[in-house]
Short mmCIF file of C-alpha atoms in Angstrom, two decimals:
data_model
loop_
_atom_site.label_atom_id
_atom_site.label_comp_id
_atom_site.label_asym_id
_atom_site.label_seq_id
_atom_site.Cartn_x
_atom_site.Cartn_y
_atom_site.Cartn_z
CA MET A 621 -9.46 -21.86 14.43
CA VAL A 622 -8.45 -24.81 12.27
CA ASN A 623 -5.56 -24.81 9.74
CA LEU A 624 -6.51 -26.93 6.45
CA ILE A 625 -3.21 -25.17 5.00
CA GLU A 626 0.20 -25.61 6.79
CA LEU A 627 2.93 -22.56 7.25
CA THR A 628 6.22 -23.56 5.45
CA GLU A 629 9.47 -22.54 7.27
CA GLN A 630 9.97 -20.28 4.48
CA GLN A 631 6.89 -18.26 5.10
CA ILE A 632 7.10 -18.58 8.64
CA ALA A 633 10.26 -16.77 8.20
CA ILE A 634 8.83 -13.84 6.20
CA ILE A 635 5.69 -13.55 8.86
CA ARG A 636 8.67 -12.72 11.29
CA ARG A 637 10.25 -10.15 9.19
CA ILE A 638 7.08 -7.88 8.84
CA PRO A 639 7.62 -4.17 9.98
CA LEU A 640 5.05 -5.16 12.68
CA PHE A 641 6.88 -7.65 14.24
CA ARG A 642 10.51 -5.75 13.57
CA GLY A 643 12.80 -5.42 17.02
CA ILE A 644 10.70 -7.69 19.19
CA SER A 645 12.33 -10.04 21.59
CA ASP A 646 13.95 -13.17 20.24
CA LYS A 647 11.20 -15.49 23.09
CA MET A 648 8.53 -13.61 21.59
CA ARG A 649 9.54 -13.72 17.86
CA GLU A 650 10.03 -18.00 18.93
CA ASN A 651 6.56 -17.82 20.34
CA LEU A 652 4.36 -15.46 18.11
CA LEU A 653 2.60 -18.02 15.75
CA CYS A 654 1.76 -19.75 19.12
CA GLU A 655 0.15 -16.89 20.43
CA LEU A 656 -1.89 -15.63 17.47
CA ASP A 657 -4.89 -17.52 16.54
CA TYR A 658 -4.68 -17.61 12.91
CA PHE A 659 -5.73 -19.47 9.27
CA LEU A 660 -4.17 -19.31 5.73
CA THR A 661 -6.64 -18.28 2.99
CA PRO A 662 -5.78 -19.15 -0.60
CA LEU A 663 -5.92 -16.67 -3.13
CA LYS A 664 -7.14 -16.33 -6.83
CA LYS A 665 -6.63 -14.01 -9.72
CA GLY A 666 -9.93 -11.88 -10.25
CA GLU A 667 -11.17 -12.69 -6.62
CA ILE A 668 -12.46 -9.92 -4.30
CA ILE A 669 -11.73 -10.68 -0.83
CA ILE A 670 -12.48 -7.42 0.83
CA THR A 671 -15.43 -4.91 -0.03
CA GLN A 672 -15.23 -1.47 0.86
CA GLY A 673 -17.47 -0.66 4.24
CA SER A 674 -17.09 -4.37 5.61
CA PRO A 675 -15.94 -5.20 9.12
CA CYS A 676 -11.81 -5.45 9.89
CA ASN A 677 -12.14 -7.88 12.03
CA HIS A 678 -8.39 -9.74 11.45
CA MET A 679 -4.98 -8.60 11.24
CA HIS A 680 -3.99 -9.55 7.67
CA ILE A 681 -0.81 -10.50 6.30
CA LEU A 682 -0.04 -10.96 2.44
CA LEU A 683 2.50 -14.34 2.16
CA ALA A 684 2.37 -14.91 -1.68
CA GLY A 685 0.47 -12.71 -4.25
CA LYS A 686 -0.51 -9.33 -5.10
CA LEU A 687 -3.77 -7.26 -4.68
CA ASP A 688 -5.51 -4.29 -6.36
CA VAL A 689 -7.09 -1.67 -3.50
CA ASN A 690 -9.67 0.13 -5.01
CA ILE A 691 -12.05 3.00 -2.91
CA ILE A 692 -15.77 4.73 -4.50
CA ASP A 693 -15.52 8.08 -3.99
CA ALA A 694 -18.71 10.13 -3.05
CA SER A 695 -19.29 10.63 -6.87
CA GLY A 696 -19.16 7.07 -7.34
CA ASN A 697 -16.13 7.00 -9.19
CA ASN A 698 -13.86 4.09 -9.15
CA ILE A 699 -10.15 5.24 -7.75
CA LYS A 700 -7.18 3.00 -7.65
CA ILE A 701 -5.60 3.77 -4.43
CA GLU A 702 -2.60 0.94 -4.41
CA ASP A 703 -1.28 -2.16 -5.35
CA ILE A 704 -0.24 -4.35 -2.63
CA ILE A 705 2.85 -6.74 -3.09
CA ALA A 706 3.54 -9.79 -1.01
CA PRO A 707 4.98 -9.85 1.73
CA ARG A 708 3.48 -7.40 3.72
CA ALA A 709 0.79 -6.52 6.47
CA PHE A 710 -2.01 -4.46 5.22
CA ALA A 711 -5.20 -2.70 6.85
CA THR A 712 -3.41 -2.72 10.12
CA PRO A 713 -4.11 0.76 11.24
CA HIS A 714 -7.93 0.02 10.39
CA LEU A 715 -8.41 -2.82 13.07
CA PHE A 716 -8.44 -0.41 15.93
CA ASP A 717 -9.49 2.08 14.70
CA GLY A 718 -13.11 3.76 16.17
CA ASN A 719 -15.02 1.78 13.35
CA SER A 720 -12.55 -0.82 12.31
CA ILE A 721 -14.01 -1.07 8.76
CA PHE A 722 -12.03 -1.58 5.37
CA PRO A 723 -11.74 1.74 3.84
CA ALA A 724 -11.12 -0.03 0.40
CA THR A 725 -11.90 -3.07 -1.50
CA PHE A 726 -9.01 -5.40 -2.28
CA THR A 727 -8.98 -7.29 -5.83
CA VAL A 728 -6.56 -10.24 -5.99
CA VAL A 729 -4.37 -9.79 -9.25
CA GLU A 730 -2.18 -12.50 -8.95
CA ASP A 731 -3.01 -15.98 -7.22
CA GLY A 732 -1.41 -15.91 -3.55
CA LEU A 733 -1.63 -17.47 0.08
CA LEU A 734 -3.68 -14.53 3.13
CA PHE A 735 -2.59 -15.02 6.20
CA ARG A 736 -5.51 -13.68 9.45
CA ALA A 737 -5.00 -13.55 12.81
CA THR A 738 -8.23 -12.38 15.08
CA LYS A 739 -8.27 -8.64 16.28
CA GLU A 740 -8.46 -9.90 19.81
CA SER A 741 -5.07 -12.44 19.72
CA ALA A 742 -3.63 -9.46 17.66
CA PHE A 743 -3.79 -7.17 20.44
CA ARG A 744 -2.91 -9.38 22.96
CA LEU A 745 0.53 -9.60 21.61
CA ILE A 746 1.06 -5.68 20.68
CA SER A 747 0.05 -5.21 24.25
CA CYS A 748 2.30 -7.28 25.76
CA GLU A 749 5.21 -6.22 23.63
CA PRO A 750 6.15 -2.78 23.49
CA GLU A 751 8.53 -3.10 20.62
CA MET A 752 5.16 -4.63 18.38
CA LEU A 753 3.27 -1.27 19.75
CA ARG A 754 5.71 1.11 18.88
CA ASN A 755 6.00 -0.62 15.31
CA PHE A 756 2.26 -0.33 15.63
CA LEU A 757 2.28 3.12 15.71
CA ARG A 758 4.93 3.97 13.30
CA MET A 759 2.78 2.21 10.69
CA THR A 760 -0.49 3.84 11.12
CA GLY A 761 1.47 7.02 11.07
CA ASN A 762 2.88 5.92 7.83
CA CYS A 763 -0.22 4.61 6.21
CA ASN A 764 -2.38 7.82 7.02
CA ALA A 765 0.33 9.95 5.38
CA CYS A 766 0.39 8.17 2.51
CA THR A 767 -3.51 7.98 2.57
CA VAL A 768 -3.18 12.14 2.61
CA SER A 769 -0.78 12.17 -0.26
CA ARG A 770 -2.88 10.07 -2.30
CA LEU A 771 -5.95 11.97 -1.89
CA ARG A 772 -4.01 15.47 -2.68
CA ILE A 773 -2.84 13.65 -5.49
CA LEU A 774 -6.44 13.22 -6.92
CA SER A 775 -7.98 16.62 -5.39
CA TYR A 776 -5.50 18.38 -8.56
CA LYS A 777 -8.19 18.73 -11.52
CA SER A 778 -5.44 18.77 -14.27
CA LEU A 779 -3.53 16.11 -15.36
CA ARG A 780 -0.15 18.06 -15.24
CA SER A 781 -0.48 19.20 -11.78
CA ARG A 782 -1.13 15.20 -10.75
CA ILE A 783 2.00 14.25 -12.59
CA ALA A 784 4.02 17.49 -10.99
CA PHE A 785 2.51 16.63 -7.51
CA TYR A 786 3.79 12.89 -7.87
CA LEU A 787 7.22 13.86 -9.41
CA PHE A 788 7.50 16.61 -6.63
CA ASP A 789 7.05 13.89 -4.11
CA TYR A 790 9.78 11.87 -4.71
CA HIS A 791 12.02 15.39 -5.65
CA ARG A 792 11.86 16.20 -1.78
CA GLN A 793 13.35 12.55 -0.84
CA ALA A 794 16.07 11.94 -3.76
CA GLY A 795 16.75 15.55 -5.80
CA ASP A 796 16.61 16.09 -9.22
CA THR A 797 17.26 12.45 -10.10
CA ILE A 798 14.52 10.18 -9.16
CA THR A 799 13.42 6.55 -9.97
CA ILE A 800 9.80 6.16 -9.44
CA SER A 801 7.82 3.10 -8.37
CA HIS A 802 4.98 2.71 -11.57
CA ASN A 803 5.34 2.38 -15.05
CA GLN A 804 3.20 4.62 -17.20
CA THR A 805 0.42 2.13 -17.48
CA GLN A 806 0.58 1.42 -13.52
CA LEU A 807 1.21 5.32 -13.20
CA ALA A 808 -2.29 6.22 -15.21
CA GLU A 809 -4.58 4.21 -12.62
CA TYR A 810 -2.52 5.82 -9.71
CA LEU A 811 -3.22 9.33 -11.21
CA ASN A 812 -6.92 7.74 -12.05
CA VAL A 813 -6.09 8.81 -15.69
CA THR A 814 -6.06 7.38 -18.66
CA ARG A 815 -2.77 5.61 -20.08
CA PRO A 816 -2.59 7.41 -23.68
CA GLY A 817 -3.64 10.91 -21.79
CA LEU A 818 -0.80 10.31 -19.61
CA ALA A 819 2.00 9.60 -22.39
CA ARG A 820 0.67 12.38 -24.48
CA GLU A 821 1.13 14.82 -21.11
CA ILE A 822 4.46 13.39 -20.19
CA LYS A 823 5.85 13.74 -23.83
CA SER A 824 4.72 17.73 -23.55
CA MET A 825 6.73 17.92 -20.36
CA VAL A 826 9.78 16.25 -22.05
CA ASP A 827 9.15 18.69 -25.36
CA GLU A 828 9.05 21.79 -22.66
CA GLY A 829 12.01 20.73 -21.39
CA LEU A 830 10.57 20.13 -17.90
CA ILE A 831 11.62 16.75 -17.22
CA THR A 832 13.13 13.64 -19.43
CA ILE A 833 12.45 10.17 -18.80
CA SER A 834 13.68 6.73 -19.71
CA GLY A 835 11.56 3.66 -18.35
CA LYS A 836 10.89 4.49 -14.27
CA GLU A 837 13.95 7.36 -14.13
CA VAL A 838 13.00 10.65 -14.28
CA VAL A 839 15.66 13.82 -14.48
CA ILE A 840 13.53 16.77 -13.35
CA LEU A 841 15.46 19.66 -15.40
CA ASN A 842 13.41 23.16 -14.37
CA ILE A 843 11.63 22.57 -10.72
CA GLN A 844 10.36 26.14 -10.71
CA LYS A 845 8.43 25.74 -13.72
CA LEU A 846 7.36 22.26 -12.28
CA MET A 847 5.64 23.68 -9.30
CA GLN A 848 3.98 26.38 -11.52
CA SER A 849 1.95 23.38 -12.45
CA LEU A 850 0.55 22.78 -9.01
#
């Protein structure tokens, strides 16, 4: 493909560092871009670059910017899945699954730059580099685990149970004192609730002695009672 935008040395370095290409041979790393049939697309805030159900025919790497990922469920509800912040490859597992379709809609939140390589060239590359195949399988497993966790949160009906599951997920990895990834506005979107409702419920949990919270740092004071919310 003809590229109207050329990669900078910094962008090339970013591509070589993404998890899919981690641990590959020096020779493969040097020849990486020669092996891929790719093109670059500038992204503008507010633009929908991928719609749910559309075919996934390219490997995607967000080199700059930020994307919002949402799905429409069976009831017609718009549910936020995650934010994708550059630099990051995304939707890679869907490239070679049975349907090869995007399960979500991707909207540009911050201007950026998208690297896309054809499915065929990505397959050739992964097929001839064992370490890349291992990375791909690892990413697929992580993506599936993330999706299961996200859907399980949304399966809880009450706001408190969603908060409790979210915090318990962190607790299993870090103990009673945790640093969450989202501020309250982002967390409300992630839990698919209103921000005022979230703020009220968090205040109630603090007043009841379940947690303390300061910014993104949360201390779980009563894990047993918190688990009763699930």
